[in-house]
mmCIF file of C-alpha atoms in Angstrom:
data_model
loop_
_atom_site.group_PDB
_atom_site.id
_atom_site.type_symbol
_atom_site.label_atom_id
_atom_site.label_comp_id
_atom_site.label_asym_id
_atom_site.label_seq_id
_atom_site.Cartn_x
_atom_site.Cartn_y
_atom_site.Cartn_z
ATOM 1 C CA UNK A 1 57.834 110.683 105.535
ATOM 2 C CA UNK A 2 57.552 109.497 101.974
ATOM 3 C CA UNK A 3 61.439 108.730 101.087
ATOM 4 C CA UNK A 4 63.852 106.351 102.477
ATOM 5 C CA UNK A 5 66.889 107.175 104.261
ATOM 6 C CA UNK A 6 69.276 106.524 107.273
ATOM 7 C CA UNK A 7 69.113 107.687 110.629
ATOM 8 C CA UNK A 8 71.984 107.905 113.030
ATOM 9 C CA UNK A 9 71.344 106.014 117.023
ATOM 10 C CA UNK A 10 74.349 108.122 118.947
ATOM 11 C CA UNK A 11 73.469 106.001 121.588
ATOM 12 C CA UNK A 12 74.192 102.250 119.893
ATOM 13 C CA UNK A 13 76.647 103.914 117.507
ATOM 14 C CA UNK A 14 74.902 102.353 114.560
ATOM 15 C CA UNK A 15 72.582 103.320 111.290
ATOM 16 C CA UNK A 16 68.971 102.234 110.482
ATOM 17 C CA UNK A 17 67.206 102.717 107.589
ATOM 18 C CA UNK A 18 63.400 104.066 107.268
ATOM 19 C CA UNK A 19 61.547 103.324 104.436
ATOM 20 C CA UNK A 20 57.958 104.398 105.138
ATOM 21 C CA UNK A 21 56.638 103.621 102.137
ATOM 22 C CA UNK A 22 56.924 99.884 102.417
ATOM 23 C CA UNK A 23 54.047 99.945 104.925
ATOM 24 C CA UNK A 24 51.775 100.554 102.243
ATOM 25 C CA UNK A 25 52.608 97.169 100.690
ATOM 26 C CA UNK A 26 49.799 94.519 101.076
ATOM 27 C CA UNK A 27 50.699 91.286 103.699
ATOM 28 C CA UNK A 28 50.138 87.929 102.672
ATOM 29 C CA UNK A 29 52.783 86.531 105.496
ATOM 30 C CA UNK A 30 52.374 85.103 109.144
ATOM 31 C CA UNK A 31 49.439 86.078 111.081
ATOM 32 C CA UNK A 32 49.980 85.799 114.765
ATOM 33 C CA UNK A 33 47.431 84.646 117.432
ATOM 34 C CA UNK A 34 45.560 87.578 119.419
ATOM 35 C CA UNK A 35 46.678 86.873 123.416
ATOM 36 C CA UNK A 36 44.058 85.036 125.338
ATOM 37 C CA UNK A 37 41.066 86.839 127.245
ATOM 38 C CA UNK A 38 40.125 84.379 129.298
ATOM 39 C CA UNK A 39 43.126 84.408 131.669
ATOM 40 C CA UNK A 40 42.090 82.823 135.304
ATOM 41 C CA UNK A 41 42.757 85.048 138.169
ATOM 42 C CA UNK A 42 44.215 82.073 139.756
ATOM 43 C CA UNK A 43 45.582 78.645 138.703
ATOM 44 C CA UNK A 44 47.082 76.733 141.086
ATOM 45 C CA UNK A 45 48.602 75.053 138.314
ATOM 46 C CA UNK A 46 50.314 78.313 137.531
ATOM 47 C CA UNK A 47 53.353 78.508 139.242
ATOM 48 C CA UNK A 48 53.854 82.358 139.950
ATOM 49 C CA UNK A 49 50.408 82.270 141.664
ATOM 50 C CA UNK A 50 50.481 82.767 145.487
ATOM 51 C CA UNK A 51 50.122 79.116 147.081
ATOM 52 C CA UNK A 52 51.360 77.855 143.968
ATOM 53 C CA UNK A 53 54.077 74.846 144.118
ATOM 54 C CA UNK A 54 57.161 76.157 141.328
ATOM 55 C CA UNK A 55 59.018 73.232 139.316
ATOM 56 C CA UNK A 56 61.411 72.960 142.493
ATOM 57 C CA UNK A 57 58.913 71.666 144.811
ATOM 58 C CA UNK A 58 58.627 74.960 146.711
ATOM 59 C CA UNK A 59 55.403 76.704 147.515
ATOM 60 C CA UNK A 60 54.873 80.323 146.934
ATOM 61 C CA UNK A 61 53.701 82.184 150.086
ATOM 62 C CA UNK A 62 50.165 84.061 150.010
ATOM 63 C CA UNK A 63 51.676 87.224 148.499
ATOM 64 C CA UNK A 64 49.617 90.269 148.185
ATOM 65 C CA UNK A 65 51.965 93.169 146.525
ATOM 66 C CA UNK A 66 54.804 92.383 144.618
ATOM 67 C CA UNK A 67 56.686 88.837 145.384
ATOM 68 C CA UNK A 68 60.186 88.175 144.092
ATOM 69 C CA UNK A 69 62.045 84.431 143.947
ATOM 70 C CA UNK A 70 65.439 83.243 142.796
ATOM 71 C CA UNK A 71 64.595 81.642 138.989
ATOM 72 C CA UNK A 72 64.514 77.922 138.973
ATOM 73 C CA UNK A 73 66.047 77.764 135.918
ATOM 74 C CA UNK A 74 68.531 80.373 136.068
ATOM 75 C CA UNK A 75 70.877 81.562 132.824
ATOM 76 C CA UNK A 76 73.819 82.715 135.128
ATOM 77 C CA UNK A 77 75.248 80.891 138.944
ATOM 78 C CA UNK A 78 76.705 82.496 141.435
ATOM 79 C CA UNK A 79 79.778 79.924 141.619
ATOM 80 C CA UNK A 80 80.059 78.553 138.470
ATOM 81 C CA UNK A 81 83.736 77.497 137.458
ATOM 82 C CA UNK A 82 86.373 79.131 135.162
ATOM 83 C CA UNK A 83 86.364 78.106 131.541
ATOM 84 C CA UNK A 84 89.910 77.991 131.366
ATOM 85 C CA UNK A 85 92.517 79.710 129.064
ATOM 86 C CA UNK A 86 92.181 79.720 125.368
ATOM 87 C CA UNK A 87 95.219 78.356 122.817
ATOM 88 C CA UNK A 88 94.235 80.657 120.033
ATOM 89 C CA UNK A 89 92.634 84.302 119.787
ATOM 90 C CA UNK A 90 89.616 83.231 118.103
ATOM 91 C CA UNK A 91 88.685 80.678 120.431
ATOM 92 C CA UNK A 92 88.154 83.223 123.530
ATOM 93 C CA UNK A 93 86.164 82.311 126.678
ATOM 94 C CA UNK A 94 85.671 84.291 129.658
ATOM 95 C CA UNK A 95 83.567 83.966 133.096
ATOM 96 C CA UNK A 96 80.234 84.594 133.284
ATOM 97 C CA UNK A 97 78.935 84.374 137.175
ATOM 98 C CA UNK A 98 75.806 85.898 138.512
ATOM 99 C CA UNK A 99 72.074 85.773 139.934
ATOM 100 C CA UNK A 100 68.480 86.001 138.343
ATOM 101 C CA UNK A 101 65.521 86.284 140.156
ATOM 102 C CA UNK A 102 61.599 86.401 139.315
ATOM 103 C CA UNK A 103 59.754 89.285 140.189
ATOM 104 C CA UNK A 104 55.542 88.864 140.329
ATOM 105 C CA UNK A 105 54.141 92.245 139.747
ATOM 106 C CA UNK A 106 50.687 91.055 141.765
ATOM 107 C CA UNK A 107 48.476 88.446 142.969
ATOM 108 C CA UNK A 108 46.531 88.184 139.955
ATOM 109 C CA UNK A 109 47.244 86.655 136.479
ATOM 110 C CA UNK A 110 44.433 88.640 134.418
ATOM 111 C CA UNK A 111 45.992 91.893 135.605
ATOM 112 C CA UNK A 112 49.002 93.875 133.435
ATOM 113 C CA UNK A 113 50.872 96.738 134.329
ATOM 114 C CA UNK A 114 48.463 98.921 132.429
ATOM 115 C CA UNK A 115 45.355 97.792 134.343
ATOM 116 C CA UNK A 116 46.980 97.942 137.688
ATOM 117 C CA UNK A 117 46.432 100.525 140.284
ATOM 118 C CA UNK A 118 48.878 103.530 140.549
ATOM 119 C CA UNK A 119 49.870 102.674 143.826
ATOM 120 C CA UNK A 120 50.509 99.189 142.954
ATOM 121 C CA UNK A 121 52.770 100.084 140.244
ATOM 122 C CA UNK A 122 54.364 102.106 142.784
ATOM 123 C CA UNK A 123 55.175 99.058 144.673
ATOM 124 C CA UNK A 124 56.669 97.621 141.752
ATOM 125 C CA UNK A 125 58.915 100.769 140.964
ATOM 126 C CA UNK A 126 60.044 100.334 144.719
ATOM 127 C CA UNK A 127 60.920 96.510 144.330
ATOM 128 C CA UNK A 128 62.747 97.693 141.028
ATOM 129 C CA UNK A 129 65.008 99.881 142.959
ATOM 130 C CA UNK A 130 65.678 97.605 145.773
ATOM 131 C CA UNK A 131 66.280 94.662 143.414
ATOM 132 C CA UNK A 132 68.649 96.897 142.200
ATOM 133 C CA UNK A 133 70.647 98.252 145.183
ATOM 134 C CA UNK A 134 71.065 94.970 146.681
ATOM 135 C CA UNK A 135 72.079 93.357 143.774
ATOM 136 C CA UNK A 136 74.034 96.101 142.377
ATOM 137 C CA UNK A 137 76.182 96.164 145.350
ATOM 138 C CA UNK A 138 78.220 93.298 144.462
ATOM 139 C CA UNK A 139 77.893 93.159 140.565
ATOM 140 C CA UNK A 140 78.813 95.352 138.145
ATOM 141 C CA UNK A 141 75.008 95.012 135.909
ATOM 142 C CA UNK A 142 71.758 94.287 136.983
ATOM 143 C CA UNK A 143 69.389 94.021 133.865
ATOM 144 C CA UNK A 144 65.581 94.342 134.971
ATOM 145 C CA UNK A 145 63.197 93.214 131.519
ATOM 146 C CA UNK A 146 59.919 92.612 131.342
ATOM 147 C CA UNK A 147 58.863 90.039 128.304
ATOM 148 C CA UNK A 148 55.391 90.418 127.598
ATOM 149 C CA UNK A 149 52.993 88.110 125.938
ATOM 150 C CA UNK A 150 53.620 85.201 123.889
ATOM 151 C CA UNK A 151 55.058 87.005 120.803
ATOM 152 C CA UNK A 152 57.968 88.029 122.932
ATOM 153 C CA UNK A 153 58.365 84.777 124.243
ATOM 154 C CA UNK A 154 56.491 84.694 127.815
ATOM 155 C CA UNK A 155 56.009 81.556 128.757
ATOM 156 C CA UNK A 156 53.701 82.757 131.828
ATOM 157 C CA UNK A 157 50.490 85.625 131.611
ATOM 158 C CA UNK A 158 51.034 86.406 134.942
ATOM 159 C CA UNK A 159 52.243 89.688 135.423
ATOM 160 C CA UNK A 160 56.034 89.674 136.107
ATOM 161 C CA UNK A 161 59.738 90.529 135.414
ATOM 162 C CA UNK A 162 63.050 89.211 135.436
ATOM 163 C CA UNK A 163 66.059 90.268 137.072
ATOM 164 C CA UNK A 164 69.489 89.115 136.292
ATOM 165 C CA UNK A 165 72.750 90.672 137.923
ATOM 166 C CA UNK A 166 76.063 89.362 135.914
ATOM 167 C CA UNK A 167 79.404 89.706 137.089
ATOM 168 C CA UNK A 168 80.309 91.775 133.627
ATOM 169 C CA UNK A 169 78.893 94.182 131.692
ATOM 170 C CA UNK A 170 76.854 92.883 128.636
ATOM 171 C CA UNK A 171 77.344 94.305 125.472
ATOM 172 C CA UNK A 172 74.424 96.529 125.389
ATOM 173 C CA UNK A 173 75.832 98.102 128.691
ATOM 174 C CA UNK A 174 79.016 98.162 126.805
ATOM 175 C CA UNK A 175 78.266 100.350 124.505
ATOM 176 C CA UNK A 176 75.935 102.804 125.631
ATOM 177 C CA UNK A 177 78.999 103.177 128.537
ATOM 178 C CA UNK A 178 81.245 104.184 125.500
ATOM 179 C CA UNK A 179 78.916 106.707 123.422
ATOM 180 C CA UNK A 180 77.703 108.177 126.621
ATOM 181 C CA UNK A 181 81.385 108.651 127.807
ATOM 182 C CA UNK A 182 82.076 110.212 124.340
ATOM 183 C CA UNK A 183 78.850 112.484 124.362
ATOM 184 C CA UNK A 184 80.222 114.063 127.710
ATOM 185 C CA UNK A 185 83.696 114.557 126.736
ATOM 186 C CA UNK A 186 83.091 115.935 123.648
ATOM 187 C CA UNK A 187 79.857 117.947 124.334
ATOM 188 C CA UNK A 188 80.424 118.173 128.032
ATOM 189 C CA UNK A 189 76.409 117.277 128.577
ATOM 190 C CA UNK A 190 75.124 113.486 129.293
ATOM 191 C CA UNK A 191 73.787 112.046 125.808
ATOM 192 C CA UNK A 192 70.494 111.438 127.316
ATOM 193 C CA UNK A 193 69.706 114.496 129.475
ATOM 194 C CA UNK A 194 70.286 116.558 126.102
ATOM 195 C CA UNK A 195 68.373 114.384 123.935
ATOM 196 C CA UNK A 196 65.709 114.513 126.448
ATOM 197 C CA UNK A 197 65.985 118.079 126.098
ATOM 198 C CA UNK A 198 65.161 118.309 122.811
ATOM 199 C CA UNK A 199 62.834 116.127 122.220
ATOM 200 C CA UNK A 200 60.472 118.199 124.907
ATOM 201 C CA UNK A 201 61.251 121.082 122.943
ATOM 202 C CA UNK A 202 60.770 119.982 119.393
ATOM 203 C CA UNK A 203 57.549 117.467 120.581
ATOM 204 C CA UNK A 204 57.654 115.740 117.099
ATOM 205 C CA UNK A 205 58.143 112.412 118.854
ATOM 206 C CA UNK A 206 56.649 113.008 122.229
ATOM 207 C CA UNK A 207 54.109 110.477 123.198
ATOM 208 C CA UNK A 208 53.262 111.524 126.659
ATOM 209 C CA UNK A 209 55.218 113.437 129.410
ATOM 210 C CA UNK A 210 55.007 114.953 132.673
ATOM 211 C CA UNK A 211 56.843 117.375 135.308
ATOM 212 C CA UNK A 212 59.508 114.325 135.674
ATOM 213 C CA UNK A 213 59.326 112.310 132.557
ATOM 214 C CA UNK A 214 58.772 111.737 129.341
ATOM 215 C CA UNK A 215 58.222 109.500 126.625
ATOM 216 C CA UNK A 216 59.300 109.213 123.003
ATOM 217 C CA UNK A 217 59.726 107.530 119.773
ATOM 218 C CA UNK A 218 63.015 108.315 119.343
ATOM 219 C CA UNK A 219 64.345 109.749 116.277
ATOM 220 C CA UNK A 220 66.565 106.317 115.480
ATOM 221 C CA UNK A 221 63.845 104.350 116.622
ATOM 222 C CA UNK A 222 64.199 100.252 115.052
ATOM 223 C CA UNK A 223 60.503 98.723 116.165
ATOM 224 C CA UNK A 224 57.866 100.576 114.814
ATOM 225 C CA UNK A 225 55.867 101.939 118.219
ATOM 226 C CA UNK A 226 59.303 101.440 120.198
ATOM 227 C CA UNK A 227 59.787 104.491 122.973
ATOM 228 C CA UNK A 228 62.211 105.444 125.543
ATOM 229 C CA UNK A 229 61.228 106.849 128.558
ATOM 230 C CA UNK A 230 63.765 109.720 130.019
ATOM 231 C CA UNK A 231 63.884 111.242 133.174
ATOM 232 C CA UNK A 232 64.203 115.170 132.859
ATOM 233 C CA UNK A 233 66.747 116.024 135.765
ATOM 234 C CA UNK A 234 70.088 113.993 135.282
ATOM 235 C CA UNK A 235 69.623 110.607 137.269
ATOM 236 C CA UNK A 236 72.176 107.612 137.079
ATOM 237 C CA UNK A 237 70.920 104.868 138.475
ATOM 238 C CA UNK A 238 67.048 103.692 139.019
ATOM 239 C CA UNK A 239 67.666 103.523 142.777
ATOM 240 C CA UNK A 240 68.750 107.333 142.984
ATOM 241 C CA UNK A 241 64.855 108.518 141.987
ATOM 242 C CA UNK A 242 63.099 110.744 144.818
ATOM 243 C CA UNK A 243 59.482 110.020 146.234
ATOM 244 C CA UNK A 244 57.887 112.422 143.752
ATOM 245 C CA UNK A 245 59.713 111.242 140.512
ATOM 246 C CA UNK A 246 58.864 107.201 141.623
ATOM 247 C CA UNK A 247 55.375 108.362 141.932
ATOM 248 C CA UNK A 248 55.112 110.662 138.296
ATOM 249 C CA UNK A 249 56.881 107.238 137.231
ATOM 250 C CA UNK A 250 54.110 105.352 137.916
ATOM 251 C CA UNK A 251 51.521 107.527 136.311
ATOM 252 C CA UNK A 252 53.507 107.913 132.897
ATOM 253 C CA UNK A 253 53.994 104.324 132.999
ATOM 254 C CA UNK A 254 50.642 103.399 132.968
ATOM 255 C CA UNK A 255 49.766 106.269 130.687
ATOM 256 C CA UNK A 256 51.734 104.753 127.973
ATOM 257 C CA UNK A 257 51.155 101.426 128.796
ATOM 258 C CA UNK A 258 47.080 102.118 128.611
ATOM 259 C CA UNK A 259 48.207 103.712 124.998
ATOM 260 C CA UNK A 260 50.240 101.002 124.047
ATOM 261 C CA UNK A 261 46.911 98.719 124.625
ATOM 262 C CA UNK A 262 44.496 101.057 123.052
ATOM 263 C CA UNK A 263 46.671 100.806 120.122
ATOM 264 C CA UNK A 264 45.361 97.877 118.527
ATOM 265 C CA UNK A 265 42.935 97.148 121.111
ATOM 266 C CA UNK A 266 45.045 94.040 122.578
ATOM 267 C CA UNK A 267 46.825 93.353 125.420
ATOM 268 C CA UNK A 268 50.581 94.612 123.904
ATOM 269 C CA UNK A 269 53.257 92.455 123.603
ATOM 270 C CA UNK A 270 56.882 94.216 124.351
ATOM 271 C CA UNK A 271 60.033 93.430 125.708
ATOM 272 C CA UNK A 272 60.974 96.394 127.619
ATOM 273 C CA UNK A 273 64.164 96.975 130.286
ATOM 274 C CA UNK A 274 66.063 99.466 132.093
ATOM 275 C CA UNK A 275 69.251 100.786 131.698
ATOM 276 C CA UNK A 276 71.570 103.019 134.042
ATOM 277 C CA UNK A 277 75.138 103.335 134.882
ATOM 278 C CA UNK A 278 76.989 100.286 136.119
ATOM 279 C CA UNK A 279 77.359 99.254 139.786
ATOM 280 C CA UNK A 280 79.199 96.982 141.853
ATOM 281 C CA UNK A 281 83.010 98.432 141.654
ATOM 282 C CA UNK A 282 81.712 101.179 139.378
ATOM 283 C CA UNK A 283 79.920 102.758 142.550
ATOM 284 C CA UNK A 284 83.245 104.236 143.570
ATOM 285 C CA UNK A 285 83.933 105.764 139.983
ATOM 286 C CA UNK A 286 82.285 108.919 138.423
ATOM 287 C CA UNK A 287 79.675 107.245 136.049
ATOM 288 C CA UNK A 288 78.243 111.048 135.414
ATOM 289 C CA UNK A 289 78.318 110.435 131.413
ATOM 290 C CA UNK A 290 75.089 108.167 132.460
ATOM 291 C CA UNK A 291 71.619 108.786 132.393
ATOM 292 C CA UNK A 292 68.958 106.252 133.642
ATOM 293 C CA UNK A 293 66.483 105.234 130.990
ATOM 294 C CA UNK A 294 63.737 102.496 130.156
ATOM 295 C CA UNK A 295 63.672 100.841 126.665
ATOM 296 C CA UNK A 296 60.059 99.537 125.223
ATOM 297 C CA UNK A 297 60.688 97.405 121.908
ATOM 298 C CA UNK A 298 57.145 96.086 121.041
ATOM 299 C CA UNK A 299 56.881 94.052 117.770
ATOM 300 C CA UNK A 300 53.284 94.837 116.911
ATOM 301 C CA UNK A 301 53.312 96.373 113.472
ATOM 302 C CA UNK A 302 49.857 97.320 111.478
ATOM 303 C CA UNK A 303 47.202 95.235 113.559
ATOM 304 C CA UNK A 304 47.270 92.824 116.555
ATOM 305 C CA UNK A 305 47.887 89.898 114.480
ATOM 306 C CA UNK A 306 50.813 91.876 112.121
ATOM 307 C CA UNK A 307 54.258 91.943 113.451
ATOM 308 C CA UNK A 308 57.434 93.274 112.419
ATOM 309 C CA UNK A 309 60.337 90.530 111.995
ATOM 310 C CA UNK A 310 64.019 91.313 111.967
ATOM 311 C CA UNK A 311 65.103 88.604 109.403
ATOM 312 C CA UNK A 312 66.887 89.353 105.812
ATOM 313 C CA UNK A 313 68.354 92.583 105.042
ATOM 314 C CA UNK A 314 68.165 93.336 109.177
ATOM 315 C CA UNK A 315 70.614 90.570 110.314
ATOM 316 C CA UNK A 316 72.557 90.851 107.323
ATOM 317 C CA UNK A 317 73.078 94.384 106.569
ATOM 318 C CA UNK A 318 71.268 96.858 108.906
ATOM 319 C CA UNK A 319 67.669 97.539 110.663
ATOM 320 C CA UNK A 320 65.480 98.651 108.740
ATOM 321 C CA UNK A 321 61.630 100.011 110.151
ATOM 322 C CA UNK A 322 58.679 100.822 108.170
ATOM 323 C CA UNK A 323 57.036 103.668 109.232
ATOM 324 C CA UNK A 324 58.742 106.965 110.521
ATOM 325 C CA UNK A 325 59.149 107.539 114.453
ATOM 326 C CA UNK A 326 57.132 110.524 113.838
ATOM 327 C CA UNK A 327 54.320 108.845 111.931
ATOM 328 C CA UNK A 328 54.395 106.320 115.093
ATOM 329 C CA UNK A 329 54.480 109.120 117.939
ATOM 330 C CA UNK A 330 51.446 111.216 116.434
ATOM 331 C CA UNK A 331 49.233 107.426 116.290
ATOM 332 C CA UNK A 332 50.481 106.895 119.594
ATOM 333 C CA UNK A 333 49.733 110.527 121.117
ATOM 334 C CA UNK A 334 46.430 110.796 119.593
ATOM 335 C CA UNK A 335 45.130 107.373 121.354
ATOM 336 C CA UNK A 336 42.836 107.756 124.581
ATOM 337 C CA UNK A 337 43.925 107.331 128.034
ATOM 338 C CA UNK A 338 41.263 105.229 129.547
ATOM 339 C CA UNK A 339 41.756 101.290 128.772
ATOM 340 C CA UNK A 340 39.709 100.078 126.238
ATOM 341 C CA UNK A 341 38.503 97.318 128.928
ATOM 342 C CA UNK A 342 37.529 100.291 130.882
ATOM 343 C CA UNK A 343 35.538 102.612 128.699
ATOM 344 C CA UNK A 344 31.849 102.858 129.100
ATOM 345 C CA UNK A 345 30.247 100.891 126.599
#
């Protein structure tokens, strides 16, 4: 806690280093903007709002529950042409095909995931799963994120997600395929299913859990509040959960997420996403070394308005965090579990 060193991420295959007693240092650097309180319900300038025209000319139906829409300004097309071959090794291009879509998580723009109602994140848990099954049964990745607030660069407070399906596995997906694959070869136990193991048993790191879940700091945790939320029973993909374990989903969700808030007393900004084991032509292989999990990286480091930036030693040499995952998971435990908007004054 009081002593740098390096800590090992078996799952990226990589090193950070924790020096805890650089938080201590006094700031003097960039002091970001609290997110807005005074978010409209409904804009019909906004264009996820229901009855809302979108920067294609089409109108959003009057949705009620969750609403989902192929992005008008999509990263990756369906049909988009070969690059053609390459006259030198270094000069390597490859094709990249696919589909993103928008998902709205509700009606309302002043609402986040924290604030919504169990059932209605729920529904969302259900779209998630869909999203992915009917996507996932042509491409080999489909990569549901969630970019939240302005510091993560949202460019929309309504409550929402993307969803992009590529026709190859990113790099992320990459290599958690590879250390997984290792972890159960050599151990003959998924990575994750162990680790998840643990950490309930050790609880140094545990933030919240229940009968299906839980959720940690993990040990070679790079943001400084950054958790992963595990399942507890081995589960590949995010469309294989049963009716119980999408329902404990949704309450451990919103647990953390109400934490998260409380933290600093702000609407959090994260970039959070889910990862399980590849689809498409990978359905008919054994992807058993997998284990579906969520990542939460939230940049927030000692207030609202003080964040951590990866910049210097980081993208030169190696990530570096300020504060121990430990130190981080007892803050985080200890908060309350009523929203701060929602506390009796």
């Amino acid at each position: 806690a009081e002593h740098q060193h390096a800590r090992y991420n078996p799952l990226r295959d990589d090193w950070v280093l924790v020096s805890a007693h650089r938080v201590k240092r006094p700031w003097q650097g960039q002091l970001e903007k609290p997110p807005p309180e005074d978010v409209p319900r409904w804009d019909p300038n906004n264009p996820l709002c229901p009855g809302a025209a979108r920067a294609n000319g089409e109108v959003n139906p009057q949705y009620e529950g969750t609403f989902v829409f192929p992005n008008d300004f999509p990263a990756l097309q369906p049909d988009a042409p070969e690059p053609g071959d390459s006259d030198h090794p270094l000069f390597q291009a490859a094709a990249a095909r696919g589909v993103c879509k928008v998902m709205c998580f509700h009606p309302w723009s002043d609402l986040t995931l924290p604030l919504m109602s169990l059932a209605e994140i729920r529904a969302v848990i259900d779209t998630w799963a869909e999203l992915a099954a009917e996507l996932g049964a042509s491409y080999p990745w489909v990569q549901i994120f969630e970019n939240k607030g302005a510091m993560m660069g949202c460019s929309n407070p309504h409550p929402h997600c993307q969803v992009w399906a590529s026709s190859f596995l990113p790099n992320e997906a990459h290599l958690e395929d590879r250390t997984q694959r290792q972890h159960l070869s050599q151990h003959g136990v998924p990575m994750l299913l162990e680790y998840a193991e643990q950490e309930a048993r050790r609880k140094e790191r545990l933030v919240v859990e229940n009968t299906d879940w839980l959720v940690v700091v993990p040990y070679w945790a790079t943001w400084p509040y950054q958790t992963l939320l595990l399942p507890r029973r081995h589960v590949c993909r995010l469309q294989d959960l049963r009716k119980g374990e999408r329902d404990s989903l949704a309450s451990i969700m919103q647990r953390l997420l109400i934490k998260y808030d409380n933290l600093f007393e702000v609407s959090f900004p994260y970039s959070m996403g889910w990862h399980g084991a590849p689809t498409g032509p990978y359905l008919e292989e054994d992807c058993g070394h997998w284990q579906l999990h969520a990542h939460y990286y939230p940049p927030l480091l000692r207030s609202a308005t003080v964040r951590k930036f990866m910049v210097g030693y980081e993208m030169l040499a190696q990530a570096q965090r300020d504060l121990t995952p430990e130190q981080a998971a007892e803050r985080l435990r200890s908060l309350p579990e009523v929203h701060y908007k929602r506390r009796a004054k």
